[in-house]
Structure formats: structure tokens, C-alpha cells
Tab-separated table of C-alpha atoms and ligand atoms in Angstrom:
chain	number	residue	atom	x	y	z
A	84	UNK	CA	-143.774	-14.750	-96.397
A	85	UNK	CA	-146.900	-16.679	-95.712
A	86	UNK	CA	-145.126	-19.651	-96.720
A	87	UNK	CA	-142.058	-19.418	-94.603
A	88	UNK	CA	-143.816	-19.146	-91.872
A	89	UNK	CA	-145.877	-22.006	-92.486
A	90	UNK	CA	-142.435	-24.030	-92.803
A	91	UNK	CA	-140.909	-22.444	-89.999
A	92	UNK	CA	-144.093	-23.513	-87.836
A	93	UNK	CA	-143.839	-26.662	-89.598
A	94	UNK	CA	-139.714	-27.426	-89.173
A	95	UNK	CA	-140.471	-26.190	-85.049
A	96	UNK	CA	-143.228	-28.346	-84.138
A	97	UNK	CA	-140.996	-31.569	-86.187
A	98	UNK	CA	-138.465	-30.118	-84.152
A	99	UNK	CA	-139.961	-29.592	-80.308
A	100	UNK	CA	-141.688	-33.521	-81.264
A	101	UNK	CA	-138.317	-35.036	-81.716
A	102	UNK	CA	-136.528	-33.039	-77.947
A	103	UNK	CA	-135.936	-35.692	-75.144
A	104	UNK	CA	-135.006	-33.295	-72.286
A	105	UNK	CA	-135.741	-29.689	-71.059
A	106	UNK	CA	-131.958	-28.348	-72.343
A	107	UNK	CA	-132.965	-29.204	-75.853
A	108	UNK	CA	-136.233	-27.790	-75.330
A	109	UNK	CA	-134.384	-24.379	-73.904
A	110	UNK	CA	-132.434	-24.321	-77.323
A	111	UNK	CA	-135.260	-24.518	-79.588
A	112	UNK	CA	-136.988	-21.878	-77.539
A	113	UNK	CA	-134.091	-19.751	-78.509
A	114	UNK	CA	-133.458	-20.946	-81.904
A	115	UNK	CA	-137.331	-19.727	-82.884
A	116	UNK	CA	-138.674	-16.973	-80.723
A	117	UNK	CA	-135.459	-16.082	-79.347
A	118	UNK	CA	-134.308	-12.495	-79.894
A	119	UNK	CA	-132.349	-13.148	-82.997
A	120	UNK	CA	-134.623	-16.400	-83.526
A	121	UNK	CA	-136.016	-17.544	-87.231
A	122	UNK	CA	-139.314	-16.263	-86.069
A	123	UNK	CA	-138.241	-12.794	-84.955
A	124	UNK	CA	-136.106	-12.640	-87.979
A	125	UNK	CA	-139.366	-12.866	-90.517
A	126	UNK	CA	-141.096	-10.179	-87.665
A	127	UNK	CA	-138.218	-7.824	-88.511
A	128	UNK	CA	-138.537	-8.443	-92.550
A	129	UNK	CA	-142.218	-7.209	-92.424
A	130	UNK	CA	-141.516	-3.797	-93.168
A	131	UNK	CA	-141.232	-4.380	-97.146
A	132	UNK	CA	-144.386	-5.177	-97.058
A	133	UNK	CA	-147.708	-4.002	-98.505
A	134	UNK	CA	-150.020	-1.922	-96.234
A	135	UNK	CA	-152.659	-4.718	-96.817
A	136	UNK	CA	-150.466	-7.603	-96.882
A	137	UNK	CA	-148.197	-6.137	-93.099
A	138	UNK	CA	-151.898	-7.012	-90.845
A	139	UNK	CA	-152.322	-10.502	-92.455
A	140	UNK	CA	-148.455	-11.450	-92.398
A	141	UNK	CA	-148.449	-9.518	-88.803
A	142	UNK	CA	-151.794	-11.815	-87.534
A	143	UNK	CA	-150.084	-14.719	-88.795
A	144	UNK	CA	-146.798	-14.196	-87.052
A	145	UNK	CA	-148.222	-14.302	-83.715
A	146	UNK	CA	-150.124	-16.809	-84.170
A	147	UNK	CA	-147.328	-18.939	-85.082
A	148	UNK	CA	-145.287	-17.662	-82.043
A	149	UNK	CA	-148.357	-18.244	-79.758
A	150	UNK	CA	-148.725	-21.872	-81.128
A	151	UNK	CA	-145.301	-22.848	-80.782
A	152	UNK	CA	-144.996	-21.418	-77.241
A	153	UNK	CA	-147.900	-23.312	-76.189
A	154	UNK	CA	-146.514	-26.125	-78.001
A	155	UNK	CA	-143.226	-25.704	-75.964
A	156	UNK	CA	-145.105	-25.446	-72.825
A	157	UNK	CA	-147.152	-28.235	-73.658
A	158	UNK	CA	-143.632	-30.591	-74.414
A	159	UNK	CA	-141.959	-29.348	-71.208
A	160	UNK	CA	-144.802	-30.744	-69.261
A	161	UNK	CA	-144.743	-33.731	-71.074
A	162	UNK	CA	-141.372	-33.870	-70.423
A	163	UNK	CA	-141.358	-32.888	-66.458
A	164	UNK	CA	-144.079	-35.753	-65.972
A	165	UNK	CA	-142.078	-38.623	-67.733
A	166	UNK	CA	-138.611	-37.641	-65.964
A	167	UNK	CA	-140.782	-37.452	-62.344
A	168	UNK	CA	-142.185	-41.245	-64.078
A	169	UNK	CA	-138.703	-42.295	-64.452
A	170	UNK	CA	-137.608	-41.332	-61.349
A	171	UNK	CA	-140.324	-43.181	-59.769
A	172	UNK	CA	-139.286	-46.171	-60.911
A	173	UNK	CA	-135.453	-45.864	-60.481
A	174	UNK	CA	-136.274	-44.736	-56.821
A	175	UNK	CA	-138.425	-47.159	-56.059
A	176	UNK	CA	-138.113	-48.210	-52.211
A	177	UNK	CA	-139.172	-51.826	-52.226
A	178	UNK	CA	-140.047	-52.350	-48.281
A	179	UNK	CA	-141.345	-56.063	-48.943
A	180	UNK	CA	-137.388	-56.895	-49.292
A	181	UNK	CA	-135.969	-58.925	-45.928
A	182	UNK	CA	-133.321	-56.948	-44.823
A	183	UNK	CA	-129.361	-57.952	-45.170
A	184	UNK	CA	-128.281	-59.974	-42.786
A	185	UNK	CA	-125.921	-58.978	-40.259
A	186	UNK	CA	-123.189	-61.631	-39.838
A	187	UNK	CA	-122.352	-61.881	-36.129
A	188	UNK	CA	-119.425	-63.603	-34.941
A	189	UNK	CA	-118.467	-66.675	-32.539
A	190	UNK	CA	-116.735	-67.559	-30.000
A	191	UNK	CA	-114.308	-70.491	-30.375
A	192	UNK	CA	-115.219	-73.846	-29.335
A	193	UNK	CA	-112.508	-74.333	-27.236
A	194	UNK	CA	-113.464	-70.708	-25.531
A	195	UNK	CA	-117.257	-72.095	-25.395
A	196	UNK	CA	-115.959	-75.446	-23.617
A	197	UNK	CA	-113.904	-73.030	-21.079
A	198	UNK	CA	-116.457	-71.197	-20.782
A	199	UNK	CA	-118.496	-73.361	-19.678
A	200	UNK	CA	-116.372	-74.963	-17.479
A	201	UNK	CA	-115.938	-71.807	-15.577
A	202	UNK	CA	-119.605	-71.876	-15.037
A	203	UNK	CA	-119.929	-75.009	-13.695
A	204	UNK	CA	-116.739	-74.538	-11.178
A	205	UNK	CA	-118.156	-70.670	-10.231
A	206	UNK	CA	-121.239	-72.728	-9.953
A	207	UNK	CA	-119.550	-74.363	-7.012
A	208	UNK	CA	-117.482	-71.805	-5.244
A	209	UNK	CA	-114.059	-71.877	-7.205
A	210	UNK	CA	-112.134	-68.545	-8.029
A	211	UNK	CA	-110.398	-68.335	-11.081
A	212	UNK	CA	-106.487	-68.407	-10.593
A	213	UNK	CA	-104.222	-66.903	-13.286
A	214	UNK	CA	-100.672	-67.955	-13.934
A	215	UNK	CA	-97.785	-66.923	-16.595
A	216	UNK	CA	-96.971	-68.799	-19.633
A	217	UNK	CA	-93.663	-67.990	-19.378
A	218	UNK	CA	-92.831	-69.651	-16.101
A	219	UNK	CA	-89.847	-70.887	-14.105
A	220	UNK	CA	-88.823	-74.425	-14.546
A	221	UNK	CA	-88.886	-74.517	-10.372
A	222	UNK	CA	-92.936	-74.049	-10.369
A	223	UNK	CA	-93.312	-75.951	-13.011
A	224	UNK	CA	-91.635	-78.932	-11.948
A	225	UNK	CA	-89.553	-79.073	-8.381
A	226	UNK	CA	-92.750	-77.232	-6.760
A	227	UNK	CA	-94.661	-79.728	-8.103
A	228	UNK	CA	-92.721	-82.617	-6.437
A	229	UNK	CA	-91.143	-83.372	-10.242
A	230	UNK	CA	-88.172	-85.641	-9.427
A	231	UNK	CA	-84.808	-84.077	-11.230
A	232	UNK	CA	-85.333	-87.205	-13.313
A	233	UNK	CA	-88.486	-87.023	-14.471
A	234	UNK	CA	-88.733	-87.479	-18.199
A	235	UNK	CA	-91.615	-84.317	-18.596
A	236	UNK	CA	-88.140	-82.797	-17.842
A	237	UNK	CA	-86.177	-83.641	-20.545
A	238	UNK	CA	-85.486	-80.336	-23.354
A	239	UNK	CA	-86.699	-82.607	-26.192
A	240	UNK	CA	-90.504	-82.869	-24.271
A	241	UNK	CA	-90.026	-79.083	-22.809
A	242	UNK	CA	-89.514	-75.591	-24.364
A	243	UNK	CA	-86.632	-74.001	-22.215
A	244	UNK	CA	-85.949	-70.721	-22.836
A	245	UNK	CA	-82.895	-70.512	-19.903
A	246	UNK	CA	-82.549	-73.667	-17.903
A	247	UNK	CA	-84.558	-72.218	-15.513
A	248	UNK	CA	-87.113	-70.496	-17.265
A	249	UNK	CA	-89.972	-72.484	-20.317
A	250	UNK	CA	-93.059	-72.488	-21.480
A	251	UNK	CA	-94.740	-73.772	-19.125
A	252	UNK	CA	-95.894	-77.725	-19.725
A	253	UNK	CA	-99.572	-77.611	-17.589
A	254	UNK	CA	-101.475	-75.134	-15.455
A	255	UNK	CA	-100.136	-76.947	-12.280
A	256	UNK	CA	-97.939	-74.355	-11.249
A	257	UNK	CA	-100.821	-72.183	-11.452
A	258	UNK	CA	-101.506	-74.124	-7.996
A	259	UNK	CA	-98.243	-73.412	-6.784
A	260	UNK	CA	-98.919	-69.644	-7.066
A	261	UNK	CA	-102.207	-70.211	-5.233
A	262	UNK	CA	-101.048	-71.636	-2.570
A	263	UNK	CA	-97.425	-69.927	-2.030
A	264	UNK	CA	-97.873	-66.986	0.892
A	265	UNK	CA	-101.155	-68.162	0.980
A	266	UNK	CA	-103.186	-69.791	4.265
A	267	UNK	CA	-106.432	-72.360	3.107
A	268	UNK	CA	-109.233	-72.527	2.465
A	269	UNK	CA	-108.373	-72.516	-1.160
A	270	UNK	CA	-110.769	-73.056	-4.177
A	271	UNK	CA	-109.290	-72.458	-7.462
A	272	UNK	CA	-109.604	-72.968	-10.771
A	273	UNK	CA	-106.918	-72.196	-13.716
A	274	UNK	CA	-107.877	-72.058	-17.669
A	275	UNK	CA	-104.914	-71.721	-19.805
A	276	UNK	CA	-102.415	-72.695	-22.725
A	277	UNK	CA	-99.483	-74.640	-22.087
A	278	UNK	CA	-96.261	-76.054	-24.668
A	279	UNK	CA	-94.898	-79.110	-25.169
A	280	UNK	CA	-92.489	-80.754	-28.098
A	281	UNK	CA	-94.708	-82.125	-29.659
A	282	UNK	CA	-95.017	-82.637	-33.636
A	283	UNK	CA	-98.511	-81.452	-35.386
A	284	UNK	CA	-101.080	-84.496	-35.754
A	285	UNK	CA	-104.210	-85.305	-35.225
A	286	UNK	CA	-104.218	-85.601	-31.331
A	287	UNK	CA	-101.135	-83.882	-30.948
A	288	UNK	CA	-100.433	-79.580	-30.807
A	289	UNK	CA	-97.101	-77.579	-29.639
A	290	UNK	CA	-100.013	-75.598	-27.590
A	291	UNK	CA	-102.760	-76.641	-26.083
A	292	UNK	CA	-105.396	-76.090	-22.930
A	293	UNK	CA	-105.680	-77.369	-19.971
A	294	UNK	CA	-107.784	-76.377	-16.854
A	295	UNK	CA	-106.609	-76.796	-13.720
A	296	UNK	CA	-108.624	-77.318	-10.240
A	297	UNK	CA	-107.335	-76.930	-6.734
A	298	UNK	CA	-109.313	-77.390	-3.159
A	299	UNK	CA	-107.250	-76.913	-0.195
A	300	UNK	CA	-108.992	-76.817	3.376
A	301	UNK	CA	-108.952	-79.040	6.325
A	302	UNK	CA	-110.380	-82.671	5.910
A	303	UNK	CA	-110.402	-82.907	2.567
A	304	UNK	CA	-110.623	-86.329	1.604
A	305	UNK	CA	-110.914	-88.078	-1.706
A	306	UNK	CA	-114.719	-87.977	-1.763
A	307	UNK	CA	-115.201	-84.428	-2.193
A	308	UNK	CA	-112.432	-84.632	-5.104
A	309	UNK	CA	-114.882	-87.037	-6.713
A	310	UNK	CA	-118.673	-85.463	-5.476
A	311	UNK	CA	-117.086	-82.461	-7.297
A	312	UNK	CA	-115.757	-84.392	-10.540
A	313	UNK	CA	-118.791	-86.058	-10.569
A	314	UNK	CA	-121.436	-82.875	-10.796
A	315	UNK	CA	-118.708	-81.757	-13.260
A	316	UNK	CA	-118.787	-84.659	-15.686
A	317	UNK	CA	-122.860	-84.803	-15.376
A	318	UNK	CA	-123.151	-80.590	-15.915
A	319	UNK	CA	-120.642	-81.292	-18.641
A	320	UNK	CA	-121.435	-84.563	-20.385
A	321	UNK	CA	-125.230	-85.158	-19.381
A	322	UNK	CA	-127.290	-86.051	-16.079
A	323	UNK	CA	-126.599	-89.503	-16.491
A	324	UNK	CA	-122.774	-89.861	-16.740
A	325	UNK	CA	-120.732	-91.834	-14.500
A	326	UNK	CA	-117.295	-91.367	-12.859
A	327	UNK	CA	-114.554	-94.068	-12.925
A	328	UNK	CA	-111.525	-93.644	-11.292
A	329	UNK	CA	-107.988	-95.367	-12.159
A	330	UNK	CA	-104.955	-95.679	-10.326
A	331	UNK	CA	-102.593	-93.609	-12.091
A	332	UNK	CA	-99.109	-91.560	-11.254
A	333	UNK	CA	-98.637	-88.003	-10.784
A	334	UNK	CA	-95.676	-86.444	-8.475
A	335	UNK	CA	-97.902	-84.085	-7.504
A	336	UNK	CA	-100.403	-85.794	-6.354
A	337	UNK	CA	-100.907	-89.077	-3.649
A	338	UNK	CA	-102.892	-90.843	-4.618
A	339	UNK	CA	-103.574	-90.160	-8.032
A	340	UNK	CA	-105.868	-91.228	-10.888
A	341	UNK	CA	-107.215	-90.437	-14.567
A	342	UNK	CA	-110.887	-90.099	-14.130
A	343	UNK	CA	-112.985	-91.433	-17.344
A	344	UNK	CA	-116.927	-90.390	-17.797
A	345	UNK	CA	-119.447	-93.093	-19.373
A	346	UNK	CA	-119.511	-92.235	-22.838
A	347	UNK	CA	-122.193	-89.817	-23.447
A	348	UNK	CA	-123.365	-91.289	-26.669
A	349	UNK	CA	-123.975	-94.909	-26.146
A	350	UNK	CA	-123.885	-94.214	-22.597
A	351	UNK	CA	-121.545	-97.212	-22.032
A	352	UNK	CA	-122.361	-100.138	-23.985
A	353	UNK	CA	-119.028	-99.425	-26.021
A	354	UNK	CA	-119.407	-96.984	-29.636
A	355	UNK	CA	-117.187	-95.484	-32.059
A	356	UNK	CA	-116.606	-92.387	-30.050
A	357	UNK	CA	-115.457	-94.836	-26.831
A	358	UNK	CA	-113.885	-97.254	-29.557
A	359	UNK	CA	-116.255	-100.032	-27.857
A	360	UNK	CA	-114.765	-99.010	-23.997
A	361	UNK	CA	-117.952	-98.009	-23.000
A	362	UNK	CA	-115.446	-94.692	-21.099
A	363	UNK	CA	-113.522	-91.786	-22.269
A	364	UNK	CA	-110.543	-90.696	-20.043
A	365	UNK	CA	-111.080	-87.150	-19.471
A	366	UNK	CA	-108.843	-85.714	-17.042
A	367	UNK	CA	-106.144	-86.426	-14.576
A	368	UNK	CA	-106.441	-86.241	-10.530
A	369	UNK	CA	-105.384	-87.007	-6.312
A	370	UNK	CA	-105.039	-85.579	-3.832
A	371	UNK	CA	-102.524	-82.796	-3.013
A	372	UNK	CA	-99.173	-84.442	-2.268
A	373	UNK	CA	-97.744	-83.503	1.287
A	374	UNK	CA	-94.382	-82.738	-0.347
A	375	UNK	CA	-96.402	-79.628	-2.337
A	376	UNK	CA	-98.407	-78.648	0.526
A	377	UNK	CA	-95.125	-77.889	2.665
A	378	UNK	CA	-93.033	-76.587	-0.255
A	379	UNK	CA	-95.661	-74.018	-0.477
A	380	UNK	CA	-95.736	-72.948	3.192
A	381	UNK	CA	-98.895	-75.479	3.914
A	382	UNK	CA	-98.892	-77.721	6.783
A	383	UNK	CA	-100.224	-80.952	5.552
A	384	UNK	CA	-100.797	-81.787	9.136
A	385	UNK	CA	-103.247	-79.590	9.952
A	386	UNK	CA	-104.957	-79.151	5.481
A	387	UNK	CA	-104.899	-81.706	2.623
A	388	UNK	CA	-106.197	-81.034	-1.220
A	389	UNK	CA	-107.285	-82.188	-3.600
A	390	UNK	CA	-106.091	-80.938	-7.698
A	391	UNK	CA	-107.163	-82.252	-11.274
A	392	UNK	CA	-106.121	-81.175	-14.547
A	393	UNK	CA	-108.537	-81.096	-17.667
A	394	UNK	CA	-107.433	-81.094	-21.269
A	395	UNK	CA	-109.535	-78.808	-23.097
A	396	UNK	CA	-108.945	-79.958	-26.192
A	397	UNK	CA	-109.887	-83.844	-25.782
A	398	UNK	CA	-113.193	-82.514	-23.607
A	399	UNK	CA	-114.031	-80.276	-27.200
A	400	UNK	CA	-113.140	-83.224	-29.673
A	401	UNK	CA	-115.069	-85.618	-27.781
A	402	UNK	CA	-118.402	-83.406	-26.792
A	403	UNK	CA	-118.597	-81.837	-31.110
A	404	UNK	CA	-116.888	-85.714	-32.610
A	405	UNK	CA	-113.916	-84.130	-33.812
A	406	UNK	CA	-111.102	-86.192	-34.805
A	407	UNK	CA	-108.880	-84.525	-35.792
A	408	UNK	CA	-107.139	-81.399	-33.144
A	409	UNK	CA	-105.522	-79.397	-36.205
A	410	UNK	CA	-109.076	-78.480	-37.304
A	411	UNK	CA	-109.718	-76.371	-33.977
A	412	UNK	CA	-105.905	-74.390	-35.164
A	413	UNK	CA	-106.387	-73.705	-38.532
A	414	UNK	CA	-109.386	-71.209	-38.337
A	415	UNK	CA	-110.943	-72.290	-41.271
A	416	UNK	CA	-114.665	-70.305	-40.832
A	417	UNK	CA	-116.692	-72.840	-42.697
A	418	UNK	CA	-115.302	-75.702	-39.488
A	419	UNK	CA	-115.715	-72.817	-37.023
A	420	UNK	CA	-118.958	-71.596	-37.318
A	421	UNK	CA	-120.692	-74.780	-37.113
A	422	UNK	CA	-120.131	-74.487	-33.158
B	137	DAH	N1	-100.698	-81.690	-15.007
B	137	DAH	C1	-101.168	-82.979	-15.462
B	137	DAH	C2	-100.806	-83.156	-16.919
B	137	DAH	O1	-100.515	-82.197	-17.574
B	137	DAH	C3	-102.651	-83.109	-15.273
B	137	DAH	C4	-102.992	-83.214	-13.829
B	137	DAH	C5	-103.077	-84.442	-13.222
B	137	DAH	C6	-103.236	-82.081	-13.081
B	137	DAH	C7	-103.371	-84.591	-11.900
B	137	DAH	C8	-103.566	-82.198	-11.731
B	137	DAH	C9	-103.625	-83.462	-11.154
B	137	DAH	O2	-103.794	-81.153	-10.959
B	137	DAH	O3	-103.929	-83.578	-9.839
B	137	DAH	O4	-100.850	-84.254	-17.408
């Protein structure tokens, strides 16, 4: 008897050596000192024994079961302190890493350019104006002094949707609704999108931007149409661009011009981005026709205007040297976010 329980002592410790985690440990708890364990077992066999032999056997037993419980407790710590040691590790918070970086939008470039335009014009007293798209051909064109003949007219330059009704072409009706039932002064301004027939190139889009201006007030002359292009094109472009104005022809306007600015880049002595003009036409402008005035209830007596119309799309390509429009359409994130 001795000798089994020398082996069982033996074949426990091997055992409680080899356990990796506290289940294990729970089983060999029961396998050995459990009530029907190997140890009890012998325990329960001692009664065939000789009255000398039962105290020896008997001293033996417990020790065996005191040994291997402290041996169990002694492996369940062991094995408490390396699954805390593991969990260190695997939990391990390291602060010293930067933290993700949120990715935060942007706003367009052509919003940023209209943005900024607003500023400039609020700057100066305008209110913004709003028009429709969708807008009849009257405001759009006969309003706007159009002759019936006027090849902006024609359905292969215009969307119609009736023969009355398109997409609008520019935000000049936009000054027609500013002015209609209205008495000066008048100080608008007009960002919006407007349709022609176009096809897709690289200066060329269905839809584009324009902004629209409009002053209307008595004696307004042509100066104050250029003192206010001219802190325009300097807030826009730089302190030190210039104005030039060309004779030009708009029905809606008398007299009218396109205005260029001194190219911002080699600030006139003629680059790539001017293609060696030393200007960049920027915008179209005059002064209110009198025909538009009285069409819209106005008597161009007693007020007289002045309007312009920006293209947002040029002002963008030129200010970020973009050549080519379709790249400010096609959303592509990597052109985008470089703005
Ligand atoms: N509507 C014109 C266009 O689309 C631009 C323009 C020119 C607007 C002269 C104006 C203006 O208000 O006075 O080409």
C-alpha cells in the first residue's frame, strides 16, 4: 500500500506539473482527493490492514493528500499570476500612440471661389438675390432686351423645356426678378448654375456658374461699375491687379465690356497662364440698358445701373492653374482635396 501511494503521489504531482489552466487543475483535484478520488479509494482499502501497519499507512495517506493539496494550491497560484501576466500584455494600453486621424471634409473649389466672392460683394453692401433654374424664356431673354433673333436663342445653344420655359442660360434674369415690383436703390448679387448645349471638353460643361452683380440707384455712372470691379479683381486676384476694360456687346447692357485683370502670376509681362497677353478676361459688364430698366417698372430717367456677370468656373481654373473644367465635375477626391 506504501507503494501505491508513493505512485499515486508520484503520477499527481507529473500530473498537476503538466495542467495549463485552472479547469484542468479542478479535474485533477477531483480525480485524486475527490470523494471517489484514487486517494480516497486507498483511504477506504485501509481496513484489511494490520493494527501496526493501519497508523503508518494512515500517517502516510495524509501526508500525501496534504502535499498534493498544497501542491494544487501552489499550481493555481502559479497559474492565476501568469494568466493576470498574459493579460497584461494583451491589454496593454499604449498611450505614446498618436491618435487616428479624423478625416474632415471640404468644401468644393468652386463653392470656396463663391464663397469668397460673396465676401468680398457683402464686403461692399450687396444682398444676395436668388433666382430659379427653371426659368421662363421671357426673363431670360425678352426681359433682358434679347432680340427675337438673337442666336443665345436658338434650341441647339438653349435647353427648352416648353417654348416658353428652359434652363436658364445665365443668372441675368436673376436681375430681372430684382428689379420687377421693385423701386432702387438696388445692390445685388446672384451665385448660381446655369445650362447651355454645350458638348463636354476641357473649357466647355452643359452646367456651369456664373455670378451675377446688379447696382441700381440714381447717378450711377460707369465709374462706380469699375471702382467696384476693381476692389473685386484686387480682393480676388491680389493688391496689385489691374482692370482693363473692352468694348464688347451685350443686349442688356449700354455700353458694355469684358473686363480682363493683369495676370496675377507674371503680373503682366505675358506667361503661360495669360498665353503671353499679359490679361485674363474674367467677366462680362455695362451699364443697365434703358430698355431693361423700363421693362422692369424702372424709370431710366430718373435711375441707371450698372450689372456684370462672372464665370465661376474660368475665375477657379485660372486662380488653382487648372486646365482642364471636367476635373472640377468628376469628383475624383485625390483632385479635390488638394483645394
Ligand atoms: N450674362 C452674360 C453671359 O452669360 C454675362 C454678363 C455680361 C452679365 C454683362 C451681365 C453683364 O450682367 O452686364 O455671357
Amino acid at each position: 500500500m506504501k507503494e501505491q501511494l508513493e505512485s499515486i503521489r508520484k503520477q499527481a504531482v507529473d500530473e498537476i506539473s503538466a495542467v495549463g489552466s485552472e479547469a484542468e487543475l479542478d479535474a485533477l483535484r477531483v480525480k485524486y482527493l475527490g470523494k471517489k478520488g484514487l486517494l480516497t479509494g486507498i483511504l477506504r482499502g485501509m481496513g484489511q490492514l494490520s493494527a501496526e501497519e493501519r497508523p503508518v499507512v494512515g500517517a502516510l495517506a495524509n501526508k500525501v493528500r496534504e502535499d498534493l493539496e498544497n501542491y494544487i494550491a501552489e499550481r493555481s497560484a502559479f497559474l492565476k499570476e501568469k494568466e493576470l501576466q498574459e493579460r497584461l500584455i494583451l491589454e496593454k494600453l499604449d498611450v505614446t500612440l498618436p491618435a487616428r486621424k479624423k478625416t474632415l471634409g471640404k468644401l468644393h473649389p468652386i463653392t470656396q471661389i463663391e464663397n469668397r466672392m460673396k465676401e468680398i460683394f457683402l464686403g461692399m453692401g450687396f444682398e444676395i438675390a436668388e433666382g430659379p433654374e427653371i426659368e421662363s424664356a421671357y426673363n431670360n431673354f425678352d426681359a433682358l432686351n434679347a432680340p427675337a433673333d438673337h442666336p443665345s436663342r436658338d434650341f441647339s445653344d438653349t435647353f427648352y423645356i416648353t417654348p416658353e420655359v428652359l434652363l436658364r442660360t445665365q443668372t441675368s434674369p436673376v436681375q430681372v426678378r430684382a428689379m420687377r415690383g421693385k423701386q432702387p436703390p438696388i445692390r445685388v448679387i446672384s451665385p448660381g448654375r446655369v445650362y447651355r448645349f454645350d458638348e463636354v471638353d476641357a473649357t466647355h460643361s452643359p452646367m456651369f456658374h456664373q455670378l451675377e452683380g446688379l447696382v441700381v440707384d440714381k447717378n450711377i455712372t460707369m465709374g462706380d461699375l469699375k471702382g467696384t470691379l476693381s476692389i473685386f479683381a484686387k480682393s480676388m486676384f491680389g493688391e496689385e491687379t489691374k482692370t482693363r476694360f473692352r468694348p464688347h456687346n451685350f443686349p442688356f447692357t449700354e455700353p458694355s465690356a469684358e473686363v480682363d485683370v493683369s495676370c496675377f502670376v507674371c503680373g503682366g509681362k505675358g506667361c503661360r497662364l495669360c498665353k503671353g497677353e499679359g490679361w485674363i478676361e474674367i467677366l462680362g459688364a455695362g451699364m443697365v440698358h434703358p430698355n431693361v430698366l423700363s421693362g422692369c417698372g424702372i424709370d431710366p430717367e430718373v435711375y441707371s445701373g450698372f450689372a456684370f456677370g462672372i464665370g465661376l468656373e474660368r475665375v477657379v481654373m485660372i486662380k488653382y492653374n487648372i486646365n482642364d473644367m471636367r476635373l472640377l465635375f468628376e469628383n475624383d477626391i485625390r483632385f479635390l482635396k488638394q483645394f
